[in-house]
Short mmCIF file of C-alpha atoms in Angstrom, two decimals:
data_model
loop_
_atom_site.label_atom_id
_atom_site.label_comp_id
_atom_site.label_asym_id
_atom_site.label_seq_id
_atom_site.Cartn_x
_atom_site.Cartn_y
_atom_site.Cartn_z
CA UNK F 6 0.14 0.03 -0.15
CA UNK F 7 1.73 3.25 -1.09
CA UNK F 8 1.72 6.51 0.72
CA UNK F 9 -0.81 8.43 -1.41
CA UNK F 10 -3.22 5.39 -1.27
CA UNK F 11 -3.18 5.50 2.44
CA UNK F 12 -3.76 8.95 2.42
CA UNK F 13 -6.73 8.47 0.04
CA UNK F 14 -8.26 6.10 2.37
CA UNK F 15 -7.70 8.31 5.33
CA UNK F 16 -9.17 11.38 3.32
CA UNK F 17 -12.22 9.38 2.53
CA UNK F 18 -12.82 8.40 6.06
CA UNK F 19 -12.52 12.01 7.24
CA UNK F 20 -15.05 13.13 4.56
CA UNK F 21 -17.23 10.26 5.64
CA UNK F 22 -17.09 11.14 9.27
CA UNK F 23 -18.04 14.78 8.37
CA UNK F 24 -20.90 13.89 6.33
CA UNK F 25 -22.16 11.49 9.25
CA UNK F 26 -21.42 14.60 11.74
CA UNK F 27 -23.42 16.71 9.47
CA UNK F 28 -26.47 14.41 9.24
CA UNK F 29 -26.39 13.98 13.11
CA UNK F 30 -26.56 17.80 13.49
CA UNK F 31 -29.39 18.01 11.14
CA UNK F 32 -31.03 15.17 12.88
CA UNK F 33 -30.75 16.59 16.35
CA UNK F 34 -32.34 19.76 15.05
CA UNK F 35 -35.36 17.82 14.23
CA UNK F 36 -34.77 16.41 10.68
CA UNK F 37 -36.54 13.29 10.02
CA UNK F 38 -34.80 13.01 6.84
CA UNK F 39 -31.35 13.41 7.96
CA UNK F 40 -31.94 10.86 10.61
CA UNK F 41 -33.28 8.36 7.76
CA UNK F 42 -30.01 9.02 6.26
CA UNK F 43 -28.15 7.61 9.22
CA UNK F 44 -30.25 4.71 9.09
CA UNK F 45 -29.09 4.08 5.57
CA UNK F 46 -25.43 4.33 6.90
CA UNK F 47 -25.54 2.28 9.99
CA UNK F 48 -28.51 -0.30 9.75
CA UNK F 49 -26.72 -2.96 8.15
CA UNK F 50 -23.52 -2.46 10.55
CA UNK F 51 -25.71 -2.70 13.45
CA UNK F 52 -27.53 -5.55 12.22
CA UNK F 53 -24.26 -7.51 11.69
CA UNK F 54 -22.98 -6.29 14.98
CA UNK F 55 -25.98 -7.91 16.46
CA UNK F 56 -26.14 -10.80 14.68
CA UNK F 57 -22.28 -11.83 15.77
CA UNK F 58 -23.53 -11.63 19.08
CA UNK F 59 -26.95 -13.34 19.38
CA UNK F 60 -26.45 -15.77 16.11
CA UNK F 61 -29.85 -15.38 15.26
CA UNK F 62 -31.45 -13.50 12.23
CA UNK F 63 -34.70 -12.94 13.61
CA UNK F 64 -33.79 -11.64 16.93
CA UNK F 65 -30.92 -9.40 15.28
CA UNK F 66 -33.62 -7.96 13.15
CA UNK F 67 -35.98 -7.10 15.83
CA UNK F 68 -33.11 -5.80 18.10
CA UNK F 69 -31.49 -3.61 15.29
CA UNK F 70 -35.01 -1.88 14.97
CA UNK F 71 -35.13 -1.50 18.68
CA UNK F 72 -31.63 0.04 18.84
CA UNK F 73 -32.55 2.41 15.83
CA UNK F 74 -35.83 3.75 17.44
CA UNK F 75 -33.94 4.01 20.68
CA UNK F 76 -31.48 6.31 19.09
CA UNK F 77 -34.12 8.25 17.42
CA UNK F 78 -35.80 9.16 20.39
CA UNK F 79 -32.66 9.92 22.66
CA UNK F 80 -30.65 11.55 20.24
CA UNK F 81 -31.18 14.85 21.92
CA UNK F 82 -29.10 13.43 24.85
CA UNK F 83 -26.09 13.36 22.26
CA UNK F 84 -23.72 16.06 23.00
CA UNK F 85 -21.15 15.69 20.13
CA UNK F 86 -22.14 14.90 16.76
CA UNK F 87 -18.90 13.55 16.13
CA UNK F 88 -19.25 10.62 18.58
CA UNK F 89 -22.55 9.18 17.24
CA UNK F 90 -21.10 6.02 15.93
CA UNK F 91 -19.47 5.07 19.49
CA UNK F 92 -22.64 6.16 21.07
CA UNK F 93 -24.93 4.17 18.55
CA UNK F 94 -22.72 1.15 19.35
CA UNK F 95 -23.08 1.73 23.16
CA UNK F 96 -26.82 1.43 22.83
CA UNK F 97 -26.57 -1.56 20.68
CA UNK F 98 -24.37 -3.30 23.34
CA UNK F 99 -26.53 -2.46 26.13
CA UNK F 100 -29.64 -3.63 24.11
CA UNK F 101 -27.90 -7.20 23.35
CA UNK F 102 -27.05 -7.45 27.16
CA UNK F 103 -30.77 -6.81 27.80
CA UNK F 104 -31.51 -9.46 25.25
CA UNK F 105 -29.16 -12.06 27.16
CA UNK F 106 -30.83 -11.30 30.52
CA UNK F 107 -34.05 -12.04 29.01
CA UNK F 108 -32.87 -15.47 27.35
CA UNK F 109 -31.30 -16.36 30.82
CA UNK F 110 -34.50 -16.40 32.46
CA UNK F 111 -36.11 -18.65 29.38
CA UNK F 112 -32.87 -20.92 29.49
CA UNK F 113 -34.28 -22.22 33.03
CA UNK F 114 -37.16 -23.85 31.17
CA UNK F 115 -35.06 -25.30 28.35
CA UNK F 116 -32.65 -27.17 30.64
CA UNK F 117 -34.11 -30.45 29.53
CA UNK F 118 -33.08 -29.85 26.06
CA UNK F 119 -29.70 -30.03 24.84
CA UNK F 120 -28.66 -26.74 23.23
CA UNK F 121 -25.18 -26.71 21.72
CA UNK F 122 -23.82 -23.11 21.31
CA UNK F 123 -22.04 -23.72 18.22
CA UNK F 124 -25.13 -25.20 16.24
CA UNK F 125 -27.26 -21.93 16.93
CA UNK F 126 -26.00 -19.63 14.34
CA UNK F 127 -28.79 -18.96 11.69
CA UNK F 128 -26.96 -19.61 8.49
CA UNK F 129 -27.83 -17.95 5.21
CA UNK F 130 -30.31 -20.88 4.30
CA UNK F 131 -33.27 -18.61 3.56
CA UNK F 132 -31.41 -16.30 1.29
CA UNK F 133 -29.01 -18.52 -0.51
CA UNK F 134 -30.11 -21.76 -1.96
CA UNK F 135 -26.64 -22.96 -2.75
CA UNK F 136 -26.14 -25.90 -0.42
CA UNK F 137 -22.42 -25.50 -0.36
CA UNK F 138 -22.23 -22.02 0.58
CA UNK F 139 -24.86 -22.85 3.58
CA UNK F 140 -22.42 -25.46 4.63
CA UNK F 141 -19.49 -23.38 4.53
CA UNK F 142 -21.45 -20.52 6.39
CA UNK F 143 -22.50 -23.13 8.90
CA UNK F 144 -19.04 -24.36 9.43
CA UNK F 145 -17.56 -20.87 9.62
CA UNK F 146 -19.87 -20.11 12.48
CA UNK F 147 -19.22 -23.36 14.28
CA UNK F 148 -15.49 -22.70 14.39
CA UNK F 149 -16.31 -19.08 15.13
CA UNK F 150 -18.05 -20.13 18.16
CA UNK F 151 -15.14 -22.11 19.27
CA UNK F 152 -12.94 -19.08 19.21
CA UNK F 153 -15.00 -16.89 20.95
CA UNK F 154 -15.45 -19.64 23.71
CA UNK F 155 -11.54 -19.36 24.34
CA UNK F 156 -11.72 -15.54 25.01
CA UNK F 157 -13.05 -13.78 28.06
CA UNK F 158 -16.05 -11.64 27.90
CA UNK F 159 -14.04 -8.36 27.67
CA UNK F 160 -11.58 -10.06 25.00
CA UNK F 161 -14.58 -11.14 22.97
CA UNK F 162 -16.30 -7.80 22.84
CA UNK F 163 -13.14 -5.70 22.27
CA UNK F 164 -12.03 -8.43 19.30
CA UNK F 165 -15.50 -8.33 17.79
CA UNK F 166 -15.73 -4.58 17.79
CA UNK F 167 -12.20 -3.99 16.25
CA UNK F 168 -12.05 -6.73 13.78
CA UNK F 169 -15.61 -7.57 12.85
CA UNK F 170 -17.26 -4.11 13.43
CA UNK F 171 -14.22 -2.36 12.34
CA UNK F 172 -14.21 0.34 14.96
CA UNK F 173 -11.00 2.12 15.87
CA UNK F 174 -9.22 1.83 19.17
CA UNK F 175 -10.50 5.17 20.28
CA UNK F 176 -14.03 4.46 19.27
CA UNK F 177 -13.86 1.24 21.28
CA UNK F 178 -12.63 3.06 24.20
CA UNK F 179 -15.70 5.32 23.91
CA UNK F 180 -18.12 2.58 23.21
CA UNK F 181 -16.99 0.41 26.33
CA UNK F 182 -15.91 3.49 28.41
CA UNK F 183 -12.60 1.90 29.08
CA UNK F 184 -8.96 3.53 28.76
CA UNK F 185 -7.29 2.89 25.58
CA UNK F 186 -4.65 0.98 27.09
CA UNK F 187 -7.13 -1.42 28.72
CA UNK F 188 -8.62 -1.91 25.18
CA UNK F 189 -5.38 -2.57 23.77
CA UNK F 190 -4.42 -5.14 26.33
CA UNK F 191 -7.42 -6.99 25.76
CA UNK F 192 -7.07 -6.82 22.10
CA UNK F 193 -3.60 -8.23 22.54
CA UNK F 194 -4.79 -11.22 24.38
CA UNK F 195 -7.65 -11.69 21.89
CA UNK F 196 -5.55 -11.54 18.93
CA UNK F 197 -3.03 -14.04 20.27
CA UNK F 198 -5.72 -16.75 20.84
CA UNK F 199 -7.08 -16.04 17.43
CA UNK F 200 -3.66 -16.89 15.88
CA UNK F 201 -4.15 -20.33 17.32
CA UNK F 202 -7.32 -20.78 15.82
CA UNK F 203 -7.12 -18.78 12.69
CA UNK F 204 -6.42 -22.04 10.55
CA UNK F 205 -10.07 -23.09 11.02
CA UNK F 206 -11.56 -19.90 10.35
CA UNK F 207 -9.43 -18.68 7.50
CA UNK F 208 -10.33 -21.78 4.90
CA UNK F 209 -13.27 -20.03 3.72
CA UNK F 210 -13.68 -17.13 1.43
CA UNK F 211 -17.42 -16.23 1.35
CA UNK F 212 -18.95 -14.50 -1.60
CA UNK F 213 -21.81 -12.24 -1.79
CA UNK T 23 23.35 -12.57 10.63
CA UNK T 24 22.63 -14.20 14.07
CA UNK T 25 22.64 -10.65 15.61
CA UNK T 26 20.34 -9.35 12.92
CA UNK T 27 17.90 -12.45 13.77
CA UNK T 28 17.81 -11.47 17.29
CA UNK T 29 16.33 -7.97 16.14
CA UNK T 30 13.37 -9.63 14.50
CA UNK T 31 10.17 -9.15 15.81
CA UNK T 32 8.78 -11.96 18.33
CA UNK T 33 5.39 -13.13 18.03
CA UNK T 34 4.18 -10.89 20.75
CA UNK T 35 5.62 -7.83 19.44
CA UNK T 36 4.22 -8.74 15.84
CA UNK T 37 0.90 -8.69 17.24
CA UNK T 38 1.53 -5.32 18.92
CA UNK T 39 3.04 -3.74 15.86
CA UNK T 40 -0.80 -4.70 14.46
CA UNK T 41 -2.51 -3.32 17.41
CA UNK T 42 -0.52 -0.16 18.07
CA UNK T 43 2.84 0.29 16.65
CA UNK T 44 3.67 3.16 18.78
CA UNK T 45 4.04 0.52 21.71
CA UNK T 46 7.27 -0.67 20.22
CA UNK T 47 10.66 0.80 20.75
CA UNK T 48 12.27 3.07 18.60
CA UNK T 49 14.75 0.23 17.81
CA UNK T 50 12.14 -2.28 16.79
CA UNK T 51 10.40 0.47 14.56
CA UNK T 52 13.74 1.18 12.97
CA UNK T 53 14.41 -2.64 12.32
CA UNK T 54 10.88 -2.99 10.85
CA UNK T 55 11.23 -0.29 8.57
CA UNK T 56 14.31 -2.15 6.97
CA UNK T 57 13.47 -5.74 7.63
CA UNK T 58 11.09 -7.46 5.05
CA UNK T 59 10.45 -10.55 7.00
CA UNK T 60 9.10 -8.78 10.15
CA UNK T 61 6.91 -6.46 7.85
CA UNK T 62 5.58 -9.77 6.04
CA UNK T 63 4.81 -11.20 9.44
CA UNK T 64 3.01 -8.28 10.33
CA UNK T 65 1.36 -7.95 7.23
CA UNK T 66 0.08 -11.59 7.26
CA UNK T 67 -1.56 -11.19 10.64
CA UNK T 68 -3.39 -7.99 9.32
CA UNK T 69 -4.61 -9.94 6.22
CA UNK T 70 -5.71 -12.95 8.56
CA UNK T 71 -7.76 -10.51 10.75
CA UNK T 72 -9.07 -8.72 8.00
CA UNK T 73 -9.90 -12.07 6.07
CA UNK T 74 -11.95 -13.02 9.46
CA UNK T 75 -13.73 -9.70 9.19
CA UNK T 76 -14.68 -10.33 5.59
CA UNK T 77 -15.69 -13.99 6.07
CA UNK T 78 -18.22 -12.99 8.87
CA UNK T 79 -19.51 -10.31 6.74
CA UNK T 80 -20.33 -12.57 3.91
CA UNK T 81 -21.63 -15.21 5.75
CA UNK T 82 -23.81 -13.03 7.84
CA UNK T 83 -27.56 -12.93 6.66
CA UNK T 84 -28.75 -9.89 5.17
CA UNK T 85 -31.51 -7.78 6.92
CA UNK T 86 -34.81 -8.16 5.30
CA UNK T 87 -36.97 -5.58 7.23
CA UNK T 88 -35.98 -2.07 6.81
CA UNK T 89 -36.29 0.15 9.92
CA UNK T 90 -39.17 2.55 9.46
CA UNK T 91 -39.39 5.92 11.89
CA UNK T 92 -42.63 6.53 13.69
CA UNK T 93 -44.82 9.23 12.58
CA UNK T 94 -43.88 11.42 15.18
CA UNK T 95 -40.88 11.73 17.50
CA UNK T 96 -42.09 11.04 21.11
CA UNK T 97 -40.57 14.45 22.25
CA UNK T 98 -42.18 16.71 19.38
CA UNK T 99 -45.14 18.80 19.71
CA UNK T 100 -47.37 18.76 16.57
CA UNK T 101 -50.14 21.05 17.84
CA UNK T 102 -53.50 20.11 18.82
CA UNK T 103 -53.26 16.50 18.41
CA UNK T 104 -49.98 15.85 20.07
CA UNK T 105 -51.80 14.91 23.19
CA UNK T 106 -53.30 11.75 21.36
CA UNK T 107 -49.75 10.45 20.41
CA UNK T 108 -49.20 8.02 23.12
CA UNK T 109 -46.04 6.09 23.77
CA UNK T 110 -45.85 3.47 21.46
CA UNK T 111 -44.20 0.90 24.00
CA UNK T 112 -46.88 -1.45 24.27
CA UNK T 113 -46.14 -2.29 28.04
CA UNK T 114 -46.48 1.44 28.90
CA UNK T 115 -49.57 1.83 26.77
CA UNK T 116 -51.21 -1.27 28.78
CA UNK T 117 -50.10 0.29 31.95
CA UNK T 118 -51.45 4.02 31.42
CA UNK T 119 -54.70 2.13 30.36
CA UNK T 120 -55.20 0.27 33.57
CA UNK T 121 -54.44 3.35 35.75
CA UNK T 122 -56.92 5.31 33.47
CA UNK T 123 -59.52 2.70 34.16
CA UNK T 124 -58.83 2.30 37.77
CA UNK T 125 -59.17 6.03 38.13
CA UNK T 126 -62.49 5.98 36.37
CA UNK T 127 -63.82 3.23 38.62
CA UNK T 128 -62.98 5.10 41.65
CA UNK T 129 -64.08 8.50 40.84
CA UNK T 130 -66.80 7.78 38.53
CA UNK T 131 -70.50 8.53 39.82
CA UNK T 132 -71.77 6.06 37.42
CA UNK T 133 -69.82 3.45 39.10
CA UNK T 134 -70.54 4.46 42.47
CA UNK T 135 -74.31 4.43 42.24
CA UNK T 136 -76.24 1.37 42.01
CA UNK T 137 -79.14 0.50 39.41
CA UNK T 138 -81.07 3.37 37.99
CA UNK T 139 -84.95 3.36 38.68
CA UNK T 140 -87.36 5.50 36.64
CA UNK T 141 -89.85 7.27 38.88
CA UNK T 142 -92.80 9.51 38.46
CA UNK T 143 -90.60 12.46 39.01
CA UNK T 144 -88.01 11.46 36.61
CA UNK T 145 -84.64 9.27 36.79
CA UNK T 146 -83.53 8.79 40.45
CA UNK T 147 -81.16 6.49 41.85
CA UNK T 148 -80.97 4.46 44.88
CA UNK T 149 -78.23 6.45 46.02
CA UNK T 150 -80.32 9.53 45.86
CA UNK T 151 -83.12 7.68 47.84
CA UNK T 152 -80.79 6.78 50.42
CA UNK T 153 -79.55 10.24 50.78
CA UNK T 154 -83.02 11.64 51.29
CA UNK T 155 -83.65 9.10 53.89
CA UNK T 156 -80.48 9.86 55.82
CA UNK T 157 -81.39 13.21 55.82
CA UNK T 158 -84.74 12.57 57.15
CA UNK T 159 -83.12 10.62 59.99
CA UNK T 160 -80.84 13.37 60.77
CA UNK T 161 -83.48 15.89 61.12
CA UNK T 162 -85.33 13.56 63.40
CA UNK T 163 -82.40 13.12 65.60
CA UNK T 164 -81.57 16.69 65.53
CA UNK T 165 -85.14 17.56 66.80
CA UNK T 166 -84.96 14.88 69.32
CA UNK T 167 -81.83 16.25 70.76
CA UNK T 168 -83.13 19.76 70.93
CA UNK T 169 -85.74 18.67 73.15
CA UNK T 170 -84.02 16.20 75.20
CA UNK T 171 -80.10 16.92 75.35
CA UNK T 172 -79.19 14.33 77.50
CA UNK T 173 -78.89 10.70 76.60
CA UNK T 174 -81.61 8.52 78.04
CA UNK T 175 -79.30 6.75 80.56
CA UNK T 176 -78.23 9.95 82.07
CA UNK T 177 -81.73 11.46 82.20
CA UNK T 178 -82.76 8.58 84.31
CA UNK T 179 -80.07 9.24 86.69
CA UNK T 180 -80.62 12.87 86.75
CA UNK T 181 -84.20 12.47 87.68
CA UNK T 182 -85.04 14.64 84.51
CA UNK T 183 -86.67 11.90 82.60
CA UNK T 184 -89.80 13.28 81.14
CA UNK T 185 -90.99 10.02 80.11
CA UNK T 186 -94.14 8.78 82.00
CA UNK T 187 -94.77 12.18 83.52
CA UNK T 188 -98.43 12.68 84.45
CA UNK T 189 -100.30 15.80 83.41
CA UNK T 190 -101.45 16.56 87.05
CA UNK T 191 -98.04 16.54 88.37
CA UNK T 192 -97.01 19.00 85.55
CA UNK T 193 -99.88 21.26 86.46
CA UNK T 194 -98.93 21.27 90.07
CA UNK T 195 -95.38 22.01 89.45
CA UNK T 196 -96.28 24.78 86.62
CA UNK T 197 -99.68 25.76 87.11
CA UNK T 198 -101.39 27.31 83.99
CA UNK T 199 -102.02 30.90 83.89
CA UNK T 200 -105.75 31.78 84.49
CA UNK T 201 -108.40 34.77 85.44
CA UNK T 202 -109.11 33.28 88.80
CA UNK T 203 -109.59 35.86 91.33
CA UNK T 204 -108.50 34.09 94.09
CA UNK T 205 -104.63 34.01 92.54
CA UNK T 206 -105.09 37.85 92.32
CA UNK T 207 -105.13 38.24 96.14
CA UNK T 208 -101.84 39.46 97.53
CA UNK T 209 -100.51 37.24 99.77
CA UNK T 210 -100.58 38.73 103.25
CA UNK T 211 -98.38 37.71 105.96
CA UNK T 212 -99.18 34.28 107.35
CA UNK T 213 -102.04 33.93 105.08
CA UNK T 214 -102.28 30.88 102.84
CA UNK T 215 -103.13 30.79 99.42
CA UNK T 216 -105.81 27.92 98.50
#
């Protein structure tokens, strides 16, 4: 990657961040259209973020809508438009935690059924009729579950936010309300464990 | 050569170089600028992590339902009809409905009163009849108390019970005023009035 290429990517990111901040400012002033623009930008990211943690497409859709509705209603509480993304992800993480709290009460009634966590991922069976792709997706998520089991809660969260949700160290620090050094330490541990499991996770190259 | 191999990044240092290169010492940074082996190790790890993210993105399902904003933001005021825009949370709506129903049940005169009967003078409720009866009873009690202020028990003790008094005795105690000339006679010393 040459110097001009990296500069261009950085410039595009800055422009993108400025565009998001402008939309947030308009939405905070009451522009419904501006918030719809924000939904278009972040909806898919939030959906994937929730899916990585819930492993259920239906739940991820419902939770994503709840998150965006909550963001819409409480947007006036955001003080700095430049911090919209970590603020939104923080709402999302809290909502996912609520999901697991409710789920844990239901688990008591399901204790008689065997629930293997590695089999709980909803693969793309309904969107892609290709059996091979479905099998690859299923195996990927199973191996991904094996990796996550080896990480602590904090390591999981930091690892997912950094390498799956593509947040920067600073954004992760603001989302989790932790020091950057703490984030880096957990990230280091997560990456170290990933290196041991990477052979199983990198066999596939999924295509859309 | 051996000295040069000693300066290569270890596995942990390679990981730190991916997470935050500023953590590394200046010597290691200088070494990385010139060592292709260390740069390749770092780049491989970065690519592996990026590939993981790409796989997750590709194997994740797509969102089918798009989020639609409600008609009005809950905090906005839209004039006359803003009062009717209740919170869309169904739990809060049910709770608010239950509270309203309870308030209506406690304060509404319709629920307080009993069945409605139609009389000659129009609609009258059982509650109204009861109130009229209570008023009559109250007036009766007031008139009784004005005549006999003491309770019956105390009146017996005090000897002031007016029950069973004969009229003859009352006339003896308090004779009525008449035009009998005998009563006009002044009482002299030692004289008795008949």
